[in-house]
mmCIF file of C-alpha atoms and ligand atoms in Angstrom:
data_model
loop_
_atom_site.group_PDB
_atom_site.id
_atom_site.type_symbol
_atom_site.label_atom_id
_atom_site.label_comp_id
_atom_site.label_asym_id
_atom_site.label_seq_id
_atom_site.Cartn_x
_atom_site.Cartn_y
_atom_site.Cartn_z
ATOM 1 C CA MET A 1 0.000 0.000 0.000
ATOM 2 C CA THR A 2 1.520 3.340 -0.942
ATOM 3 C CA ASP A 3 1.663 5.836 1.886
ATOM 4 C CA THR A 4 2.184 9.335 0.490
ATOM 5 C CA HIS A 5 2.386 11.071 3.860
ATOM 6 C CA THR A 6 5.790 12.647 4.611
ATOM 7 C CA TYR A 7 7.403 11.523 7.827
ATOM 8 C CA ALA A 8 10.091 13.176 9.949
ATOM 9 C CA CYS A 9 12.088 9.937 10.275
ATOM 10 C CA ASP A 10 11.939 6.216 9.508
ATOM 11 C CA ILE A 11 11.195 4.753 12.925
ATOM 12 C CA SER A 12 9.475 6.032 16.052
ATOM 13 C CA ILE A 13 10.247 3.861 19.061
ATOM 14 C CA VAL A 14 7.665 4.162 21.839
ATOM 15 C CA ILE A 15 8.444 3.014 25.367
ATOM 16 C CA PRO A 16 6.194 3.434 28.434
ATOM 17 C CA ILE A 17 8.196 4.063 31.592
ATOM 18 C CA TYR A 18 6.994 3.554 35.136
ATOM 19 C CA ASN A 19 9.623 3.410 37.871
ATOM 20 C CA GLU A 20 12.426 2.231 35.610
ATOM 21 C CA ALA A 21 15.134 4.607 36.905
ATOM 22 C CA GLU A 22 17.729 1.835 37.060
ATOM 23 C CA ASN A 23 17.004 0.708 33.522
ATOM 24 C CA LEU A 24 16.733 4.044 31.704
ATOM 25 C CA PRO A 25 20.420 4.826 31.013
ATOM 26 C CA ASP A 26 21.014 1.262 29.765
ATOM 27 C CA LEU A 27 17.838 1.381 27.717
ATOM 28 C CA VAL A 28 18.824 4.532 25.848
ATOM 29 C CA ALA A 29 22.346 3.188 25.309
ATOM 30 C CA ARG A 30 21.022 -0.121 23.958
ATOM 31 C CA VAL A 31 18.620 1.598 21.594
ATOM 32 C CA ASP A 32 21.549 3.678 20.328
ATOM 33 C CA GLU A 33 23.697 0.565 19.805
ATOM 34 C CA ALA A 34 20.933 -1.216 17.951
ATOM 35 C CA MET A 35 19.841 1.678 15.751
ATOM 36 C CA ALA A 36 23.048 3.530 14.895
ATOM 37 C CA PRO A 37 24.433 0.823 12.571
ATOM 38 C CA SER A 38 21.014 0.052 11.048
ATOM 39 C CA GLY A 39 20.945 3.038 8.686
ATOM 40 C CA PHE A 40 17.419 3.984 9.764
ATOM 41 C CA SER A 41 16.697 7.472 11.080
ATOM 42 C CA PHE A 42 14.733 7.212 14.294
ATOM 43 C CA GLU A 43 13.335 8.904 17.383
ATOM 44 C CA LEU A 44 12.820 7.430 20.841
ATOM 45 C CA ILE A 45 9.633 8.510 22.587
ATOM 46 C CA CYS A 46 9.819 7.594 26.259
ATOM 47 C CA VAL A 47 6.568 8.289 28.082
ATOM 48 C CA ASP A 48 7.027 8.683 31.808
ATOM 49 C CA ASP A 49 3.817 7.340 33.321
ATOM 50 C CA GLY A 50 3.930 9.364 36.553
ATOM 51 C CA SER A 51 6.895 7.462 37.991
ATOM 52 C CA ARG A 52 7.497 7.781 41.717
ATOM 53 C CA ASP A 53 11.215 7.185 41.464
ATOM 54 C CA ASP A 54 13.798 9.280 39.650
ATOM 55 C CA SER A 55 12.756 8.211 36.132
ATOM 56 C CA ALA A 56 11.298 11.601 35.154
ATOM 57 C CA ARG A 57 14.449 13.512 36.021
ATOM 58 C CA ILE A 58 16.785 10.926 34.515
ATOM 59 C CA LEU A 59 14.760 11.078 31.313
ATOM 60 C CA ARG A 60 15.047 14.867 31.202
ATOM 61 C CA ASP A 61 18.827 14.742 31.696
ATOM 62 C CA LEU A 62 19.274 12.009 29.090
ATOM 63 C CA ALA A 63 17.242 14.048 26.604
ATOM 64 C CA LEU A 64 19.569 17.039 27.073
ATOM 65 C CA ARG A 65 22.434 15.087 25.540
ATOM 66 C CA THR A 66 20.507 12.768 23.228
ATOM 67 C CA PRO A 67 19.008 14.597 20.231
ATOM 68 C CA TRP A 68 16.762 11.716 19.148
ATOM 69 C CA LEU A 69 15.209 11.191 22.593
ATOM 70 C CA LYS A 70 11.773 12.795 22.895
ATOM 71 C CA PRO A 71 10.439 12.354 26.437
ATOM 72 C CA ARG A 72 6.850 12.979 27.478
ATOM 73 C CA TRP A 73 5.723 13.151 31.071
ATOM 74 C CA LEU A 74 2.208 12.232 32.190
ATOM 75 C CA MET A 75 0.584 14.054 35.122
ATOM 76 C CA ARG A 76 0.081 10.913 37.127
ATOM 77 C CA ASN A 77 0.276 7.148 36.764
ATOM 78 C CA TYR A 78 -2.401 6.375 34.161
ATOM 79 C CA GLY A 79 -1.217 2.862 33.351
ATOM 80 C CA GLN A 80 0.667 1.263 30.495
ATOM 81 C CA THR A 81 -2.160 1.620 27.959
ATOM 82 C CA ALA A 82 -2.552 5.383 28.354
ATOM 83 C CA ALA A 83 1.232 5.792 28.338
ATOM 84 C CA LEU A 84 1.396 3.914 25.021
ATOM 85 C CA GLN A 85 -1.359 6.060 23.560
ATOM 86 C CA ALA A 86 0.488 9.201 24.696
ATOM 87 C CA GLY A 87 3.483 7.870 22.786
ATOM 88 C CA PHE A 88 1.388 7.015 19.710
ATOM 89 C CA ASP A 89 0.024 10.557 19.711
ATOM 90 C CA ALA A 90 3.570 11.908 19.305
ATOM 91 C CA VAL A 91 5.072 9.583 16.676
ATOM 92 C CA GLU A 92 6.479 11.166 13.538
ATOM 93 C CA GLY A 93 8.194 8.174 11.941
ATOM 94 C CA ARG A 94 6.985 6.067 9.024
ATOM 95 C CA TYR A 95 7.092 2.979 11.241
ATOM 96 C CA THR A 96 6.239 2.753 14.918
ATOM 97 C CA VAL A 97 7.852 0.182 17.199
ATOM 98 C CA THR A 98 6.854 -0.378 20.825
ATOM 99 C CA LEU A 99 8.769 -2.157 23.546
ATOM 100 C CA ASP A 100 9.012 -2.329 27.331
ATOM 101 C CA GLY A 101 11.335 -0.108 29.308
ATOM 102 C CA ASP A 102 12.778 -2.882 31.465
ATOM 103 C CA LEU A 103 15.095 -4.327 28.794
ATOM 104 C CA GLN A 104 13.152 -7.586 28.658
ATOM 105 C CA ASN A 105 12.699 -6.846 24.967
ATOM 106 C CA ASP A 106 15.859 -6.415 22.929
ATOM 107 C CA PRO A 107 16.250 -3.223 20.859
ATOM 108 C CA LEU A 108 18.392 -5.293 18.476
ATOM 109 C CA ASP A 109 15.162 -6.764 17.122
ATOM 110 C CA ILE A 110 13.872 -3.362 15.975
ATOM 111 C CA PRO A 111 15.734 -3.026 12.634
ATOM 112 C CA GLU A 112 14.840 -6.619 11.770
ATOM 113 C CA LEU A 113 11.138 -6.085 12.369
ATOM 114 C CA VAL A 114 11.089 -2.885 10.345
ATOM 115 C CA ARG A 115 12.979 -4.475 7.465
ATOM 116 C CA THR A 116 10.360 -7.200 7.383
ATOM 117 C CA LEU A 117 7.605 -4.589 7.312
ATOM 118 C CA GLU A 118 9.384 -2.846 4.447
ATOM 119 C CA ALA A 119 9.698 -6.063 2.496
ATOM 120 C CA ARG A 120 6.130 -7.250 3.044
ATOM 121 C CA SER A 121 3.747 -4.668 1.649
ATOM 122 C CA ASP A 122 0.835 -6.982 2.478
ATOM 123 C CA ILE A 123 1.472 -6.724 6.226
ATOM 124 C CA ASN A 124 0.530 -3.719 8.399
ATOM 125 C CA MET A 125 1.791 -4.927 11.732
ATOM 126 C CA ILE A 126 4.250 -7.394 13.246
ATOM 127 C CA SER A 127 3.708 -8.808 16.696
ATOM 128 C CA GLY A 128 6.667 -10.192 18.630
ATOM 129 C CA TRP A 129 6.542 -13.734 19.950
ATOM 130 C CA ARG A 130 8.574 -14.457 23.077
ATOM 131 C CA LYS A 131 9.232 -18.011 21.989
ATOM 132 C CA ASP A 132 11.916 -18.461 24.614
ATOM 133 C CA ARG A 133 10.358 -16.409 27.347
ATOM 134 C CA GLN A 134 12.447 -15.563 30.404
ATOM 135 C CA ASP A 135 9.847 -15.176 33.138
ATOM 136 C CA ALA A 136 8.785 -17.349 36.055
ATOM 137 C CA ALA A 137 6.748 -20.311 34.812
ATOM 138 C CA ILE A 138 4.232 -20.610 37.610
ATOM 139 C CA ASN A 139 2.844 -17.101 37.879
ATOM 140 C CA ARG A 140 3.673 -15.734 34.437
ATOM 141 C CA LYS A 141 4.284 -18.193 31.641
ATOM 142 C CA ILE A 142 1.542 -20.700 32.405
ATOM 143 C CA PRO A 143 -1.292 -18.177 33.017
ATOM 144 C CA SER A 144 -0.183 -16.340 29.916
ATOM 145 C CA LEU A 145 -0.103 -19.535 27.845
ATOM 146 C CA ILE A 146 -3.695 -20.280 28.839
ATOM 147 C CA ALA A 147 -4.768 -16.669 28.268
ATOM 148 C CA ASN A 148 -3.191 -16.621 24.815
ATOM 149 C CA ARG A 149 -4.987 -19.806 23.805
ATOM 150 C CA ILE A 150 -8.337 -18.478 24.992
ATOM 151 C CA ILE A 151 -7.889 -15.065 23.384
ATOM 152 C CA ALA A 152 -6.858 -16.631 20.079
ATOM 153 C CA ARG A 153 -9.853 -18.926 20.083
ATOM 154 C CA VAL A 154 -12.437 -16.385 21.222
ATOM 155 C CA THR A 155 -11.327 -13.544 18.956
ATOM 156 C CA GLY A 156 -10.236 -15.625 15.984
ATOM 157 C CA VAL A 157 -7.007 -13.597 15.754
ATOM 158 C CA ARG A 158 -4.540 -16.462 15.897
ATOM 159 C CA LEU A 159 -1.330 -15.400 17.651
ATOM 160 C CA HIS A 160 0.861 -17.275 20.121
ATOM 161 C CA ASP A 161 1.796 -14.296 22.254
ATOM 162 C CA TYR A 162 -0.528 -11.359 22.804
ATOM 163 C CA GLY A 163 1.390 -9.974 25.762
ATOM 164 C CA CYS A 164 4.665 -9.266 23.980
ATOM 165 C CA ALA A 165 5.249 -5.519 24.082
ATOM 166 C CA LEU A 166 7.632 -5.622 21.138
ATOM 167 C CA LYS A 167 5.512 -4.823 18.106
ATOM 168 C CA ALA A 168 6.081 -2.944 14.874
ATOM 169 C CA TYR A 169 3.456 -1.038 12.897
ATOM 170 C CA ARG A 170 3.075 1.080 9.856
ATOM 171 C CA THR A 171 2.328 4.409 11.483
ATOM 172 C CA GLU A 172 -0.849 4.888 9.459
ATOM 173 C CA LEU A 173 -2.233 1.865 11.317
ATOM 174 C CA VAL A 174 -1.261 3.331 14.689
ATOM 175 C CA ARG A 175 -3.284 6.408 13.789
ATOM 176 C CA ARG A 176 -6.394 4.272 13.293
ATOM 177 C CA ILE A 177 -6.243 2.552 16.666
ATOM 178 C CA ARG A 178 -7.259 4.156 19.930
ATOM 179 C CA LEU A 179 -6.353 2.524 23.204
ATOM 180 C CA TYR A 180 -8.565 2.715 26.266
ATOM 181 C CA GLY A 181 -8.560 1.051 29.675
ATOM 182 C CA GLU A 182 -6.003 -1.745 29.713
ATOM 183 C CA LEU A 183 -6.509 -2.773 26.136
ATOM 184 C CA HIS A 184 -2.815 -2.658 25.195
ATOM 185 C CA ARG A 185 -2.897 -6.447 25.574
ATOM 186 C CA PHE A 186 -5.475 -6.638 22.818
ATOM 187 C CA ILE A 187 -3.809 -4.366 20.301
ATOM 188 C CA PRO A 188 -3.654 -7.164 17.696
ATOM 189 C CA VAL A 189 -7.417 -7.591 18.031
ATOM 190 C CA LEU A 190 -8.015 -3.847 17.764
ATOM 191 C CA ALA A 191 -5.683 -3.745 14.767
ATOM 192 C CA PHE A 192 -7.534 -6.649 13.178
ATOM 193 C CA GLU A 193 -10.804 -4.827 13.774
ATOM 194 C CA ALA A 194 -9.237 -1.834 12.009
ATOM 195 C CA GLY A 195 -8.528 -4.050 8.998
ATOM 196 C CA ALA A 196 -4.830 -4.801 9.598
ATOM 197 C CA ARG A 197 -3.004 -7.904 8.453
ATOM 198 C CA ILE A 198 -0.695 -9.152 11.191
ATOM 199 C CA LEU A 199 2.446 -11.265 11.134
ATOM 200 C CA GLU A 200 3.949 -12.899 14.216
ATOM 201 C CA ILE A 201 7.720 -13.261 14.455
ATOM 202 C CA PRO A 202 9.820 -14.834 17.249
ATOM 203 C CA VAL A 203 11.878 -12.220 19.109
ATOM 204 C CA ARG A 204 14.518 -12.265 21.823
ATOM 205 C CA HIS A 205 13.483 -12.048 25.459
ATOM 206 C CA HIS A 206 15.542 -11.480 28.584
ATOM 207 C CA ALA A 207 14.829 -11.769 32.287
ATOM 208 C CA ARG A 208 14.249 -8.551 34.165
ATOM 209 C CA THR A 209 17.546 -7.756 35.896
ATOM 210 C CA LYS A 210 16.675 -4.421 37.506
ATOM 211 C CA GLY A 211 13.505 -2.959 38.981
ATOM 212 C CA VAL A 212 10.324 -4.962 39.577
ATOM 213 C CA SER A 213 7.330 -6.026 37.499
ATOM 214 C CA LYS A 214 4.347 -3.712 37.857
ATOM 215 C CA TYR A 215 1.737 -6.427 37.610
ATOM 216 C CA GLY A 216 0.546 -9.342 39.736
ATOM 217 C CA ILE A 217 -1.682 -12.331 39.103
ATOM 218 C CA ASP A 218 -4.825 -10.198 39.676
ATOM 219 C CA ARG A 219 -4.660 -8.967 36.115
ATOM 220 C CA THR A 220 -6.132 -12.295 35.010
ATOM 221 C CA PHE A 221 -9.643 -11.249 36.003
ATOM 222 C CA ARG A 222 -9.422 -7.949 34.215
ATOM 223 C CA VAL A 223 -8.240 -9.765 31.121
ATOM 224 C CA VAL A 224 -11.394 -11.910 31.155
ATOM 225 C CA LEU A 225 -13.614 -8.806 31.168
ATOM 226 C CA ASP A 226 -11.550 -7.165 28.448
ATOM 227 C CA LEU A 227 -11.875 -10.313 26.391
ATOM 228 C CA LEU A 228 -15.644 -10.055 26.633
ATOM 229 C CA LEU A 229 -15.380 -6.471 25.424
ATOM 230 C CA MET A 230 -13.172 -7.504 22.493
ATOM 231 C CA LYS A 231 -15.566 -10.229 21.444
ATOM 232 C CA PHE A 232 -18.431 -7.769 21.551
ATOM 233 C CA MET A 233 -16.489 -5.202 19.569
ATOM 234 C CA LEU A 234 -15.493 -7.676 16.889
ATOM 235 C CA ARG A 235 -18.990 -9.002 16.361
ATOM 236 C CA TYR A 236 -21.436 -6.335 17.355
ATOM 237 C CA LEU A 237 -19.693 -2.952 17.408
ATOM 238 C CA HIS A 238 -21.453 -1.953 14.218
ATOM 239 C CA ARG A 239 -24.810 -3.551 15.002
ATOM 240 C CA PRO A 240 -25.535 -3.329 18.762
ATOM 241 C CA LEU A 241 -29.264 -3.725 18.133
ATOM 242 C CA HIS A 242 -28.657 -7.287 16.960
ATOM 243 C CA PHE A 243 -26.924 -8.094 20.240
ATOM 244 C CA PHE A 244 -29.233 -6.412 22.730
ATOM 245 C CA GLY A 245 -32.352 -6.607 20.581
ATOM 246 C CA GLY A 246 -31.709 -10.307 19.964
ATOM 247 C CA ALA A 247 -31.655 -11.031 23.683
ATOM 248 C CA GLY A 248 -34.619 -8.703 24.100
ATOM 249 C CA LEU A 249 -36.733 -10.603 21.594
ATOM 250 C CA TRP A 250 -35.872 -13.954 23.160
ATOM 251 C CA MET A 251 -37.363 -12.635 26.405
ATOM 252 C CA GLY A 252 -40.068 -10.316 25.151
ATOM 253 C CA VAL A 253 -41.791 -12.708 22.733
ATOM 254 C CA PRO A 254 -42.276 -15.611 25.205
ATOM 255 C CA GLY A 255 -43.288 -13.038 27.831
ATOM 256 C CA PHE A 256 -45.895 -11.618 25.494
ATOM 257 C CA LEU A 257 -47.269 -15.095 24.713
ATOM 258 C CA VAL A 258 -47.488 -15.875 28.426
ATOM 259 C CA CYS A 259 -49.429 -12.677 29.008
ATOM 260 C CA VAL A 260 -51.788 -13.406 26.088
ATOM 261 C CA TYR A 261 -52.407 -16.891 27.467
ATOM 262 C CA LEU A 262 -53.189 -15.524 30.930
ATOM 263 C CA THR A 263 -55.443 -12.835 29.468
ATOM 264 C CA VAL A 264 -57.443 -15.507 27.648
ATOM 265 C CA LEU A 265 -57.769 -17.499 30.897
ATOM 266 C CA LYS A 266 -58.898 -14.357 32.681
ATOM 267 C CA LEU A 267 -61.497 -13.588 30.015
ATOM 268 C CA CYS A 268 -62.785 -17.129 30.411
ATOM 269 C CA GLY A 269 -63.380 -16.330 34.045
ATOM 270 C CA ALA A 270 -60.349 -17.916 35.740
ATOM 271 C CA SER A 271 -58.492 -16.075 38.505
ATOM 272 C CA ILE A 272 -54.873 -15.383 37.529
ATOM 273 C CA GLY A 273 -53.841 -12.958 40.290
ATOM 274 C CA GLY A 274 -51.988 -15.573 42.346
ATOM 275 C CA ARG A 275 -50.093 -17.263 39.541
ATOM 276 C CA PRO A 276 -46.288 -17.084 39.411
ATOM 277 C CA LEU A 277 -46.585 -17.306 35.624
ATOM 278 C CA LEU A 278 -48.086 -13.807 35.619
ATOM 279 C CA LEU A 279 -45.010 -12.425 37.314
ATOM 280 C CA LEU A 280 -42.744 -14.250 34.880
ATOM 281 C CA GLY A 281 -44.697 -12.978 31.875
ATOM 282 C CA ILE A 282 -44.596 -9.377 33.020
ATOM 283 C CA MET A 283 -40.904 -9.599 33.910
ATOM 284 C CA LEU A 284 -39.969 -11.047 30.521
ATOM 285 C CA VAL A 285 -41.909 -8.374 28.642
ATOM 286 C CA LEU A 286 -40.326 -5.595 30.686
ATOM 287 C CA MET A 287 -36.800 -6.964 30.357
ATOM 288 C CA GLY A 288 -37.249 -7.579 26.659
ATOM 289 C CA ALA A 289 -38.435 -4.011 26.108
ATOM 290 C CA GLN A 290 -35.464 -2.700 28.111
ATOM 291 C CA LEU A 291 -32.979 -4.675 26.061
ATOM 292 C CA VAL A 292 -34.465 -3.591 22.740
ATOM 293 C CA GLY A 293 -34.321 0.002 24.000
ATOM 294 C CA LEU A 294 -30.682 -0.493 24.951
ATOM 295 C CA GLY A 295 -29.950 -1.817 21.492
ATOM 296 C CA LEU A 296 -31.584 1.206 19.854
ATOM 297 C CA LEU A 297 -29.553 3.468 22.119
ATOM 298 C CA GLY A 298 -26.450 1.553 21.039
ATOM 299 C CA GLU A 299 -27.316 2.187 17.404
ATOM 300 C CA ILE A 300 -27.455 5.910 18.087
ATOM 301 C CA LEU A 301 -24.131 5.745 19.931
ATOM 302 C CA ILE A 302 -22.351 3.927 17.117
ATOM 303 C CA ARG A 303 -23.451 6.701 14.772
ATOM 304 C CA VAL A 304 -22.039 9.279 17.168
ATOM 305 C CA TYR A 305 -18.882 7.170 17.398
ATOM 306 C CA HIS A 306 -18.307 7.309 13.671
ATOM 307 C CA GLU A 307 -19.094 11.006 13.374
ATOM 308 C CA PRO A 308 -15.824 12.721 14.473
ATOM 309 C CA GLU A 309 -13.251 13.191 11.697
ATOM 310 C CA GLY A 310 -15.570 11.243 9.434
ATOM 311 C CA ARG A 311 -14.298 7.931 10.812
ATOM 312 C CA ALA A 312 -15.488 5.295 8.356
ATOM 313 C CA GLN A 313 -16.856 1.852 9.277
ATOM 314 C CA TYR A 314 -14.815 0.281 6.531
ATOM 315 C CA ARG A 315 -11.443 0.588 4.824
ATOM 316 C CA LEU A 316 -10.771 0.100 1.154
ATOM 317 C CA ARG A 317 -7.809 -1.766 -0.233
ATOM 318 C CA PRO A 318 -6.203 -1.548 -3.657
ATOM 319 C CA PRO A 319 -7.210 -4.176 -6.212
ATOM 320 C CA PRO A 320 -5.480 -7.549 -5.708
ATOM 321 C CA GLU A 321 -2.311 -8.148 -7.693
ATOM 322 C CA ASP A 322 -1.562 -11.490 -9.271
ATOM 323 C CA ALA A 323 1.208 -13.315 -7.432
HETATM 324 N N1 UDP B 1 4.412 0.533 32.813
HETATM 325 C C1 UDP B 1 3.824 1.783 32.708
HETATM 326 N N2 UDP B 1 2.817 2.127 33.551
HETATM 327 C C2 UDP B 1 2.329 1.260 34.497
HETATM 328 C C3 UDP B 1 2.901 -0.027 34.578
HETATM 329 C C4 UDP B 1 3.929 -0.370 33.722
HETATM 330 O O1 UDP B 1 4.246 2.601 31.870
HETATM 331 O O2 UDP B 1 1.420 1.633 35.240
HETATM 332 C C5 UDP B 1 5.514 0.162 31.904
HETATM 333 C C6 UDP B 1 6.748 -0.389 32.598
HETATM 334 O O3 UDP B 1 7.642 0.621 32.999
HETATM 335 C C7 UDP B 1 7.351 -1.256 31.509
HETATM 336 C C8 UDP B 1 6.125 -1.780 30.770
HETATM 337 O O4 UDP B 1 5.074 -0.882 31.091
HETATM 338 O O5 UDP B 1 8.144 -0.505 30.617
HETATM 339 C C9 UDP B 1 5.763 -3.210 31.160
HETATM 340 O O6 UDP B 1 5.693 -3.336 32.559
HETATM 341 P P1 UDP B 1 6.316 -4.569 33.352
HETATM 342 O O7 UDP B 1 7.672 -4.883 32.844
HETATM 343 O O8 UDP B 1 6.197 -4.280 34.813
HETATM 344 O O9 UDP B 1 5.297 -5.712 32.955
HETATM 345 P P2 UDP B 1 5.658 -7.259 32.748
HETATM 346 O O10 UDP B 1 6.811 -7.338 31.766
HETATM 347 O O11 UDP B 1 6.029 -7.754 34.091
HETATM 348 O O12 UDP B 1 4.391 -7.840 32.195
HETATM 349 MG MG1 MG B 2 8.615 -6.555 31.924
#
């Protein structure tokens, strides 16, 4: 796909930073080592996510002597997703690469990923796969293995490793994705929803040597809820009435029939006041009407959603070329 936009450099590297003071100097040095010989022009956007340690100041000092380092500082700790989005909002390169600030990802992989993106015009995004992952098995690798299987199956976006922070994008794709909540884990799904074609490539992974992980096992539950959201967005984002209205009809129609039946009994002289069925009938009708109403409201919201900047529901692609 030809991208006629002019970019300030080849690669924008985006790294969210929360309490990584011990890693920052190494991180910047390693990015330099990896990028300098690659021939790509680049910028490094480090987003300080309201760190409580010295990260913010270290970042400022590093930027004074590093021309390609563009730091951003968030007001408070918003979380990794918002920090990533803050980075995305500042990218000026043709390609955008994200990684973690704790040196678990290896900057040496960056030129490789971008070269692959350059070579494969059919691909919009590459997701890293920590094939040889260096984390504890019990509380990290095993839960993540299960989560990856479930996410792949539920969303239909078949990747081995959703959680890998090392990813490379064509920047025009980054501009089409907006991250909310903790959805950075589901970026491939959001990208897929935005029409991207994704490639997964094994990347290096190292154990964390300095600083501590910011997450515990409790994230599992949040992931389940986010998964529900993703499934909904993939299937029903553009037709919420089918989701809510569907459930509404399944309740409302039987409820209505129950009420008709009871009305007939009543007209024939029977007493229906004490029957539990009456309660059930009324409840089903009410709930059904509520759900249909919710679906209609959703339809209005999706129109509002697509309104700003003329965001389209679809994306066109150029005609297929013969291989
Ligand atoms: N991070 C962040 N804000 C947060 C938590 C984490 O910007 O609230 C950053 C953190 O500094 C690191 C990346 O997100 O660069 C991934 O965090 P971490 O290494 O703790 O996660 P793990 O690798 O253990 O999943
Ligand atoms: Mg980490």
